[in-house]
Short mmCIF file of C-alpha atoms in Angstrom, two decimals:
data_model
loop_
_atom_site.label_atom_id
_atom_site.label_comp_id
_atom_site.label_asym_id
_atom_site.label_seq_id
_atom_site.Cartn_x
_atom_site.Cartn_y
_atom_site.Cartn_z
CA MET S 1 197.63 73.42 120.51
CA LEU S 2 194.52 73.84 118.46
CA SER S 3 192.35 74.26 121.53
CA GLN S 4 194.69 76.88 123.02
CA GLY S 5 194.69 78.79 119.74
CA LEU S 6 190.91 78.80 119.66
CA LEU S 7 190.84 79.94 123.26
CA LEU S 8 193.06 82.91 122.52
CA HIS S 9 191.08 83.80 119.44
CA THR S 10 187.75 83.97 121.31
CA GLN S 11 188.87 86.33 124.13
CA PRO S 12 186.90 89.58 123.90
CA ALA S 13 188.69 92.68 122.65
CA ARG S 14 188.74 95.79 124.87
CA HIS S 15 185.89 98.17 123.94
CA ASN S 16 186.52 101.52 122.30
CA ASN S 17 183.54 103.30 123.96
CA GLN S 18 184.15 106.90 124.96
CA PRO S 19 183.62 107.77 128.65
CA MET S 20 180.55 109.85 129.45
CA ASP S 21 181.03 113.56 130.18
CA PHE S 22 179.57 114.92 133.43
CA PRO S 23 179.61 118.73 133.22
CA CYS S 24 176.98 118.96 135.98
CA ILE S 25 179.28 117.12 138.40
CA ASP S 26 182.22 119.24 137.26
CA LYS S 27 180.19 122.30 138.25
CA LEU S 28 179.45 120.92 141.72
CA GLU S 29 183.10 120.04 142.27
CA THR S 30 184.19 123.52 141.18
CA ARG S 31 181.74 125.11 143.62
CA GLN S 32 182.97 122.80 146.39
CA ARG S 33 186.55 124.00 145.80
CA ASP S 34 185.45 127.65 145.71
CA LEU S 35 183.52 127.29 148.96
CA LEU S 36 186.49 125.65 150.69
CA SER S 37 188.48 128.84 150.16
CA GLY S 38 185.60 131.31 150.34
CA PRO S 39 183.98 133.31 153.17
CA GLU S 40 181.18 132.19 155.47
CA PRO S 41 177.62 132.58 154.13
CA THR S 42 176.13 136.05 154.54
CA TYR S 43 172.43 135.94 153.75
CA ASP S 44 171.96 139.57 154.81
CA LYS S 45 173.58 140.59 151.51
CA ILE S 46 170.81 138.87 149.54
CA VAL S 47 168.01 141.01 151.01
CA THR S 48 168.69 144.58 152.15
CA GLY S 49 166.72 147.65 153.15
CA TYR S 50 164.64 146.07 155.92
CA LYS S 51 164.04 147.29 159.46
CA THR S 52 164.17 145.09 162.55
CA TYR S 53 162.34 144.87 165.84
CA THR S 54 163.83 142.99 168.77
CA HIS S 55 161.58 141.41 171.38
CA PRO S 56 162.94 139.99 174.66
CA GLN S 57 162.52 136.42 175.88
CA PHE S 58 160.50 134.63 173.26
CA THR S 59 159.29 131.19 174.37
CA CYS S 60 158.60 128.62 171.65
CA ASP S 61 155.73 126.14 171.59
CA HIS S 62 157.89 123.03 171.56
CA GLY S 63 160.29 124.21 174.25
CA GLY S 64 163.38 126.36 174.35
CA GLN S 65 163.54 130.10 174.74
CA LEU S 66 165.27 132.82 172.79
CA SER S 67 166.68 135.49 175.09
CA GLN S 68 165.74 137.91 172.33
CA MET S 69 163.83 137.52 169.10
CA ARG S 70 164.55 139.77 166.13
CA ILE S 71 162.07 140.11 163.30
CA ALA S 72 162.86 141.80 159.97
CA TYR S 73 160.13 143.76 158.22
CA GLU S 74 159.47 146.22 155.41
CA THR S 75 156.55 148.59 154.90
CA TRP S 76 154.83 150.46 152.06
CA GLY S 77 152.15 153.17 152.13
CA GLN S 78 151.13 155.34 155.06
CA LEU S 79 149.55 154.30 158.35
CA ASN S 80 146.47 156.44 158.92
CA ALA S 81 145.79 158.40 162.12
CA GLN S 82 143.47 155.68 163.44
CA LYS S 83 146.05 152.99 162.61
CA SER S 84 143.23 151.01 161.04
CA ASN S 85 144.49 150.52 157.48
CA ALA S 86 147.34 148.06 158.08
CA ILE S 87 147.65 144.85 156.05
CA LEU S 88 150.06 142.13 157.11
CA ILE S 89 151.53 140.03 154.29
CA HIS S 90 152.69 136.56 155.33
CA THR S 91 155.37 134.85 153.23
CA GLY S 92 155.91 131.36 151.90
CA LEU S 93 158.65 129.03 153.10
CA SER S 94 161.72 130.86 151.79
CA GLY S 95 160.20 134.31 151.36
CA SER S 96 161.87 137.48 152.60
CA SER S 97 160.28 140.69 153.83
CA HIS S 98 161.05 142.24 150.44
CA ALA S 99 157.64 141.88 148.83
CA ARG S 100 157.98 145.11 146.81
CA SER S 101 160.72 147.54 145.85
CA HIS S 102 161.21 150.82 147.74
CA GLU S 103 163.82 153.54 148.18
CA LEU S 104 166.08 151.46 150.42
CA ASN S 105 165.97 148.45 148.09
CA LYS S 106 164.99 149.15 144.51
CA SER S 107 165.17 145.54 143.31
CA ALA S 108 161.82 143.96 142.47
CA GLY S 109 160.09 142.20 145.36
CA TRP S 110 158.60 138.73 145.25
CA TRP S 111 155.04 140.22 144.98
CA GLU S 112 156.05 143.34 143.06
CA LYS S 113 153.07 143.37 140.70
CA PHE S 114 150.50 142.87 143.46
CA ILE S 115 151.52 145.62 145.90
CA GLY S 116 151.61 149.31 145.03
CA PRO S 117 149.51 152.36 144.08
CA GLY S 118 146.26 151.21 142.49
CA LEU S 119 147.31 147.54 142.52
CA ALA S 120 145.65 144.56 144.21
CA ILE S 121 147.00 145.67 147.58
CA ASP S 122 146.72 149.41 147.08
CA THR S 123 149.40 151.38 148.92
CA ASP S 124 147.43 154.59 148.30
CA LYS S 125 144.83 153.13 150.68
CA PHE S 126 146.68 150.69 152.91
CA PHE S 127 149.79 150.50 155.07
CA VAL S 128 151.39 147.21 154.06
CA ILE S 129 153.77 145.22 156.26
CA CYS S 130 155.73 142.12 155.32
CA THR S 131 158.08 140.18 157.61
CA ASN S 132 160.70 137.50 157.30
CA VAL S 133 159.44 134.71 159.57
CA ILE S 134 161.46 133.75 162.62
CA GLY S 135 163.52 130.72 161.71
CA GLY S 136 164.35 132.36 158.37
CA CYS S 137 167.69 133.83 157.33
CA TYR S 138 166.82 137.22 155.86
CA GLY S 139 167.11 139.39 158.96
CA SER S 140 164.93 137.56 161.49
CA THR S 141 166.32 135.34 164.23
CA GLY S 142 166.98 131.85 162.91
CA PRO S 143 169.49 128.99 163.01
CA SER S 144 172.16 131.07 161.23
CA SER S 145 171.88 133.83 163.88
CA PHE S 146 174.39 134.22 166.70
CA ASP S 147 173.40 133.29 170.25
CA GLU S 148 174.49 135.08 173.43
CA SER S 149 177.87 133.35 173.40
CA GLY S 150 178.65 134.58 169.90
CA ALA S 151 178.23 131.16 168.27
CA ARG S 152 175.71 130.29 165.57
CA TYR S 153 172.58 128.57 166.85
CA ALA S 154 172.72 125.98 164.07
CA THR S 155 170.60 122.96 165.07
CA SER S 156 170.49 123.98 168.73
CA PHE S 157 167.84 126.45 167.58
CA PRO S 158 164.42 125.50 169.01
CA LEU S 159 161.84 123.82 166.82
CA LEU S 160 159.19 126.26 165.65
CA THR S 161 155.50 126.25 164.83
CA ILE S 162 153.44 128.40 162.48
CA ASN S 163 151.82 129.69 165.68
CA ASP S 164 155.26 130.86 166.90
CA MET S 165 155.82 132.75 163.65
CA VAL S 166 152.45 134.50 163.91
CA ARG S 167 152.91 135.33 167.59
CA ALA S 168 156.24 136.98 166.72
CA GLN S 169 154.51 139.06 164.05
CA PHE S 170 151.93 140.28 166.55
CA HIS S 171 154.73 141.38 168.87
CA LEU S 172 155.88 143.53 165.94
CA LEU S 173 152.36 144.93 165.53
CA ASP S 174 152.35 145.82 169.23
CA HIS S 175 155.64 147.66 168.70
CA LEU S 176 154.13 149.56 165.76
CA GLY S 177 151.07 150.46 167.83
CA ILE S 178 148.65 148.59 165.55
CA ALA S 179 145.84 147.12 167.62
CA LYS S 180 143.89 145.65 164.70
CA LEU S 181 144.78 144.77 161.11
CA HIS S 182 142.56 145.65 158.22
CA ALA S 183 143.55 142.26 156.81
CA SER S 184 145.86 139.29 157.18
CA VAL S 185 146.94 138.05 153.74
CA GLY S 186 149.07 135.07 152.76
CA ALA S 187 149.66 132.30 150.24
CA SER S 188 151.17 128.83 150.67
CA MET S 189 152.80 128.81 154.12
CA GLY S 190 151.67 132.43 154.28
CA GLY S 191 148.10 131.19 153.92
CA MET S 192 148.65 128.95 156.94
CA GLN S 193 149.86 131.99 158.86
CA SER S 194 146.96 134.21 157.81
CA LEU S 195 144.45 131.54 158.86
CA CYS S 196 146.31 131.09 162.15
CA ALA S 197 146.28 134.86 162.75
CA ALA S 198 142.54 135.10 162.07
CA ALA S 199 141.71 132.10 164.27
CA LEU S 200 144.04 132.73 167.23
CA HIS S 201 144.08 136.56 167.20
CA SER S 202 140.59 137.08 165.82
CA GLU S 203 139.95 140.34 167.65
CA ARG S 204 142.96 141.85 165.89
CA VAL S 205 142.22 140.78 162.30
CA GLY S 206 139.53 142.54 160.25
CA ARG S 207 139.68 140.43 157.08
CA LEU S 208 141.29 137.17 156.05
CA VAL S 209 142.84 136.15 152.72
CA THR S 210 144.29 132.64 152.47
CA ILE S 211 145.56 131.36 149.12
CA SER S 212 146.73 127.86 148.17
CA ALA S 213 147.03 126.81 151.80
CA CYS S 214 145.47 124.32 154.21
CA ALA S 215 143.93 124.02 157.66
CA ARG S 216 146.34 121.17 158.47
CA SER S 217 149.22 119.67 156.53
CA HIS S 218 148.32 116.50 154.67
CA PRO S 219 150.48 113.39 154.12
CA TYR S 220 151.38 114.11 150.50
CA SER S 221 152.91 117.54 151.16
CA ILE S 222 154.57 116.23 154.34
CA ALA S 223 156.16 113.42 152.32
CA LEU S 224 157.47 115.84 149.69
CA ARG S 225 159.05 118.11 152.29
CA PHE S 226 160.49 115.08 154.09
CA ALA S 227 162.19 114.00 150.86
CA GLN S 228 163.70 117.48 150.54
CA ARG S 229 165.06 117.40 154.08
CA GLN S 230 166.49 113.91 153.61
CA ALA S 231 168.31 114.99 150.44
CA LEU S 232 169.70 117.99 152.29
CA MET S 233 170.81 116.13 155.42
CA ALA S 234 172.49 113.41 153.32
CA ASP S 235 174.98 116.00 152.02
CA ALA S 236 178.41 115.20 153.48
CA ASN S 237 178.87 118.90 154.26
CA PHE S 238 175.72 119.09 156.40
CA ASN S 239 177.56 118.03 159.56
CA ARG S 240 174.35 117.79 161.60
CA GLY S 241 173.68 121.45 160.90
CA HIS S 242 177.05 122.76 162.11
CA TYR S 243 178.46 123.80 158.74
CA TYR S 244 178.83 127.55 159.17
CA ASP S 245 182.61 127.41 159.66
CA GLY S 246 183.04 125.10 156.68
CA VAL S 247 181.36 124.34 153.38
CA GLN S 248 177.61 124.76 153.09
CA PRO S 249 175.61 121.67 152.05
CA HIS S 250 175.12 123.11 148.57
CA VAL S 251 174.56 119.78 146.82
CA GLY S 252 171.83 118.76 149.26
CA MET S 253 170.22 122.18 148.96
CA LYS S 254 170.23 121.91 145.17
CA LEU S 255 168.59 118.48 145.27
CA ALA S 256 166.02 119.67 147.81
CA ARG S 257 165.13 122.65 145.63
CA SER S 258 164.81 120.46 142.56
CA ILE S 259 162.25 118.29 144.39
CA ALA S 260 160.40 121.39 145.59
CA THR S 261 160.31 122.99 142.14
CA VAL S 262 158.55 119.92 140.72
CA THR S 263 155.75 120.52 143.23
CA TYR S 264 155.48 124.28 142.62
CA ARG S 265 154.37 124.10 138.99
CA SER S 266 152.16 121.76 136.95
CA GLY S 267 152.48 119.08 134.29
CA PRO S 268 150.15 120.89 131.83
CA GLU S 269 152.29 124.05 132.01
CA TRP S 270 155.47 122.09 131.39
CA GLU S 271 153.88 120.23 128.45
CA LEU S 272 153.23 123.60 126.81
CA ARG S 273 156.47 125.20 127.89
CA PHE S 274 159.00 122.39 127.39
CA GLY S 275 157.32 119.29 126.00
CA ARG S 276 159.92 116.60 125.31
CA ARG S 277 162.36 119.01 123.70
CA ARG S 278 166.04 118.55 124.40
CA GLN S 279 168.67 121.23 124.85
CA ARG S 280 170.88 119.79 122.09
CA PRO S 281 168.78 117.43 119.98
CA ASP S 282 171.66 116.91 117.54
CA GLN S 283 173.85 115.46 120.31
CA PRO S 284 173.68 111.99 121.95
CA PRO S 285 171.59 111.77 125.14
CA ALA S 286 173.35 112.87 128.34
CA LEU S 287 173.00 111.96 132.01
CA CYS S 288 173.44 115.60 133.04
CA PRO S 289 170.59 118.03 132.20
CA ASP S 290 169.45 117.12 128.71
CA PHE S 291 165.71 117.70 128.29
CA LEU S 292 164.63 121.33 128.60
CA ILE S 293 162.63 120.48 131.73
CA GLU S 294 165.86 119.14 133.26
CA THR S 295 167.78 122.30 132.38
CA TYR S 296 164.97 124.34 133.97
CA LEU S 297 165.11 122.38 137.23
CA ASP S 298 168.90 122.60 137.23
CA HIS S 299 168.83 126.37 136.72
CA GLN S 300 166.19 127.00 139.39
CA SER S 301 167.95 124.86 142.00
CA GLU S 302 171.38 126.28 141.11
CA ARG S 303 170.11 129.80 141.79
CA PHE S 304 168.68 128.83 145.16
CA CYS S 305 171.28 126.58 146.75
CA LEU S 306 173.51 129.35 148.14
CA GLN S 307 170.80 131.98 148.66
CA TYR S 308 168.92 130.37 151.54
CA ASP S 309 170.21 128.79 154.74
CA ALA S 310 169.95 124.99 154.83
CA ASN S 311 168.98 124.91 158.52
CA SER S 312 166.24 127.47 157.88
CA LEU S 313 164.87 125.17 155.18
CA LEU S 314 164.78 122.30 157.70
CA TYR S 315 163.16 124.29 160.49
CA VAL S 316 160.61 126.24 158.47
CA SER S 317 159.54 123.23 156.39
CA LYS S 318 159.09 121.17 159.57
CA ALA S 319 156.88 123.90 161.00
CA MET S 320 154.74 123.59 157.86
CA ASP S 321 154.48 119.83 158.37
CA MET S 322 153.31 120.27 161.95
CA PHE S 323 150.66 122.88 161.16
CA ASP S 324 147.17 121.95 162.32
CA ILE S 325 144.58 124.59 163.26
CA SER S 326 142.53 122.01 165.19
CA HIS S 327 141.35 123.12 168.62
CA SER S 328 143.01 120.23 170.45
CA VAL S 329 146.39 120.94 168.84
CA THR S 330 146.21 124.66 169.62
CA GLN S 331 145.26 123.93 173.22
CA ARG S 332 148.14 121.49 173.61
CA LEU S 333 150.65 123.95 172.19
CA ASP S 334 149.35 126.68 174.50
CA ARG S 335 149.75 124.40 177.53
CA GLN S 336 153.27 123.41 176.49
CA ARG S 337 154.31 127.02 176.06
CA ALA S 338 152.79 128.02 179.41
CA ASP S 339 154.66 125.17 181.11
CA ASN S 340 157.89 126.27 179.43
CA GLN S 341 157.38 129.87 180.56
CA ARG S 342 156.78 128.75 184.14
CA ALA S 343 159.94 126.65 184.01
CA CYS S 344 161.86 129.74 182.97
CA THR S 345 161.01 131.55 186.18
CA SER S 346 163.52 129.33 187.97
CA VAL S 347 165.87 127.38 185.70
CA CYS S 348 165.31 128.55 182.14
CA LEU S 349 165.81 126.29 179.16
CA ASP S 350 168.03 127.66 176.45
CA ALA S 351 167.47 126.94 172.80
CA SER S 352 169.46 123.71 172.92
CA GLU S 353 167.47 122.19 175.81
CA GLN S 354 164.20 121.20 174.24
CA PRO S 355 161.83 119.06 176.31
CA ALA S 356 160.01 116.26 174.61
CA SER S 357 156.84 117.40 172.91
CA ASP S 358 153.74 115.25 172.62
CA GLN S 359 152.31 117.43 169.85
CA GLY S 360 152.03 115.45 166.65
CA HIS S 361 148.45 115.37 165.53
CA SER S 362 145.03 116.26 166.86
CA GLY S 363 144.65 112.99 168.76
CA VAL S 364 141.33 112.14 167.08
CA GLU S 365 140.92 109.54 164.38
CA THR S 366 137.56 109.45 162.63
CA SER S 367 136.88 111.90 159.82
CA GLU S 368 133.91 113.29 161.75
CA GLU S 369 136.04 113.91 164.84
CA ILE S 370 138.83 115.47 162.80
CA ARG S 371 136.38 117.82 161.08
CA ALA S 372 134.73 118.77 164.39
CA ASP S 373 138.14 119.52 165.92
CA LEU S 374 139.05 121.73 162.96
CA VAL S 375 135.74 123.59 163.19
CA ARG S 376 136.35 124.27 166.89
CA GLY S 377 139.80 125.52 165.98
CA VAL S 378 138.42 128.32 163.77
CA LYS S 379 135.31 129.15 165.79
CA ALA S 380 136.64 132.66 166.52
CA ALA S 381 137.48 133.43 162.88
CA MET S 382 134.32 135.27 161.86
CA GLN S 383 135.99 137.86 159.61
CA PRO S 384 135.04 138.37 155.96
CA THR S 385 137.20 135.72 154.33
CA LEU S 386 138.57 135.03 150.87
CA VAL S 387 139.83 131.50 150.16
CA LEU S 388 141.57 130.90 146.84
CA GLY S 389 142.55 127.54 145.35
CA VAL S 390 144.13 126.51 142.04
CA GLN S 391 142.96 123.42 140.17
CA SER S 392 146.44 122.51 138.91
CA ASP S 393 148.10 122.78 142.36
CA ILE S 394 149.57 119.39 143.36
CA LEU S 395 151.29 120.61 146.54
CA PHE S 396 148.12 122.06 148.11
CA PRO S 397 145.26 120.51 146.10
CA VAL S 398 141.99 122.46 145.94
CA ARG S 399 140.27 120.06 148.31
CA GLN S 400 142.43 121.56 151.06
CA GLN S 401 141.19 125.09 150.33
CA LYS S 402 137.64 123.76 150.17
CA GLU S 403 138.25 122.30 153.63
CA ILE S 404 139.22 125.75 154.93
CA ALA S 405 136.07 127.32 153.49
CA ASP S 406 133.88 124.49 154.77
CA ILE S 407 135.16 124.52 158.36
CA LEU S 408 134.83 128.31 158.56
CA ARG S 409 131.22 128.08 157.37
CA GLN S 410 130.49 125.24 159.77
CA ALA S 411 131.93 127.35 162.56
CA GLY S 412 129.34 130.02 161.75
CA ASN S 413 131.21 132.39 159.44
CA THR S 414 128.61 133.58 156.92
CA ARG S 415 131.03 135.80 154.98
CA VAL S 416 133.29 133.25 153.32
CA THR S 417 134.05 133.57 149.59
CA TYR S 418 135.70 130.63 147.87
CA TYR S 419 137.20 130.90 144.38
CA GLU S 420 138.81 128.08 142.44
CA LEU S 421 141.09 129.24 139.64
CA ASP S 422 141.54 127.24 136.43
CA ALA S 423 145.17 128.27 135.93
CA ILE S 424 147.96 126.05 134.58
CA TYR S 425 150.75 127.40 136.81
CA GLY S 426 150.19 125.06 139.76
CA HIS S 427 151.06 126.18 143.26
CA ASP S 428 153.00 129.21 141.98
CA THR S 429 149.84 130.73 140.48
CA PHE S 430 149.69 133.19 143.39
CA LEU S 431 153.02 134.63 142.17
CA ILE S 432 152.13 134.70 138.46
CA ASP S 433 148.41 135.26 137.78
CA VAL S 434 148.23 138.98 138.51
CA VAL S 435 144.88 139.43 136.77
CA ASN S 436 142.78 136.77 138.49
CA VAL S 437 144.51 136.48 141.85
CA GLY S 438 144.99 140.24 142.02
CA ALA S 439 141.37 141.04 141.18
CA ALA S 440 140.05 138.64 143.82
CA ILE S 441 142.32 140.11 146.51
CA LYS S 442 141.56 143.71 145.58
CA GLY S 443 137.81 143.13 145.57
CA HIS S 444 137.93 141.51 148.99
CA LEU S 445 140.15 144.10 150.65
CA GLU S 446 138.22 147.09 149.32
CA ASN S 447 134.71 145.72 149.77
CA THR S 448 132.97 147.94 152.32
CA HIS S 449 130.24 145.44 153.17
#
């Protein structure tokens, strides 16, 4: 009896701990319920006031053909009689054509303080064009567009390259009657596009500006974008990209954007801006956003998750991963596209029938061979060139902009200017540092020498 009594006495009492609150999960569940009863996504309501040009039968580098390709664009300033003052602005991954406000859309553009009368890109002097890249969701043909049967392309949309995006933009320039640009200007993925335009359409580009970009994607940035895509595709609502008649993969998109936002800014900026401060320091720690840096990431990703198409994020980010201006890669893509066009003279592939592509890397291994291949890839890019890098950029470190400047010089371009900015804003410096980035761009575009 004594032993049983001792046994009963030593049994642990049930704890009185309070369960943790999860307001961040409550918010996701509420949005899930709202989306179940809500309308299909309409990204055209996010950006308005653009024009479109439709081009017939666009063949993509990796196979598949669009029976028609639509590209959305906006313009500012006046095209002169000679049509020689046009500047093409290339966007980053999720950028729209709305770079600056205008009468048809008075909301501020993503480069509002850089484009306009007397600004870095002076609309009193230049006719400025900005497009939404194909594969996007703000007016240009992409995965969320409808095919000939009236169904969404979804993941039957053909894989794209940066070269495809640029080729589509030059079809637009043909439509506008612009034989040669005064300049091709871009940052981030836009800087990839501007370099591609200058190298592959050199006779049609007068000046080159490439900011916080690269000549070929490097493993670190590829890994970061891969992590974003994996987070997105793991969302139960993703449904292999066929989610348009159901709930969008909003949780995966929010996680993907959180990862991306970490790469867009810098540790030094966040030390100054947030430090280790908590939102409610007088409350116990929480597993939902607690530190100010966590609330910032949560806010940024919350804003984005329903404003951009998930499939567009997959397709456009993959095109960034595959970018390589090397001569051997460009030649291989050209051959693939020519083969695809010949195939379409008899039995034409649609967007869902994509032949296997052998394009993955330049096919050379030693650093000397890689550099030589890159130099050959830009041998036609002899324009006056401005290359800008930012010391705090972790997504596109400055060594990648130095590589662009170096290969252009090795190719024989004697008019390359390289600036390295000591800004704390990381990759997003091109959106924020109006004084330094703006002055460099303005000086380059208006230099008459």
